[in-house]
Amino acid sequence: MNVIPSSRPEVSASENIQGRWWTWAASEGDRTNPVSDTTGKFCDRNQPPDVWFLAGTFGGTLQRTCRLPMGRPLVFPLVNLTSDEEQCAEFMTTATGKATLDGKVITPERMEGDIVTVTGVAGNPLTGEEGTTTSYACGVWVRLPPLKPGRHELTIRGSSGGFRTGVDYTLIVQSDQQA
């Protein structure tokens, strides 16, 4: 079986990847939010210039198609949570996940409990409120180097306790000429 190790794209020392992802996920209202998105139509919303975030679901499995520029590392949770320290610790006791890219297994990494600052817009489905909050974040994550231009199939599955999430992504990495 082929295994793809998770990589660690460079991120600013003052920001952790979980906090950045949660802020990204809270930066859109429910109607256009990448986590609520059922097709992938909104996967490009508010993407930072140095990384490309992908979203899971609020439960259940979806199929999404996402177009992204070449040259961006990918970061996504298999399953994740923001809460207090105790709930994160409990969540992580049963948190598990797996991912495959083009049929190859990706080795995920566990992020047990980082203190994160999350800034969201009014009506976002994660915090529900506009403004900045501080909490603990935890989960099972994948960080990948930039993908080659073309079509890729990414399968994400995660769970903790009775919660299950999954996305079957068709990723279309566009070359500079297509962007």
PDB file of C-alpha atoms in Angstrom, residues 11 42 77 88-89 147 153-154 166:
ATOM      1  CA  VAL A  11       2.938  29.066   8.491  1.00  0.00           C
ATOM      2  CA  PHE A  42     -17.731  27.959  -2.285  1.00  0.00           C
ATOM      3  CA  PRO A  77      -9.178  18.416   9.157  1.00  0.00           C
ATOM      4  CA  CYS A  88     -11.127  18.779  23.503  1.00  0.00           C
ATOM      5  CA  ALA A  89      -9.394  16.146  25.641  1.00  0.00           C
ATOM      6  CA  LEU A 147      -0.455  19.082  -5.914  1.00  0.00           C
ATOM      7  CA  GLU A 153      -9.449  12.446  -6.057  1.00  0.00           C
ATOM      8  CA  LEU A 154      -9.311  13.078  -2.295  1.00  0.00           C
ATOM      9  CA  GLY A 166     -16.677  12.735   5.202  1.00  0.00           C
TER      10      GLY A 166
END
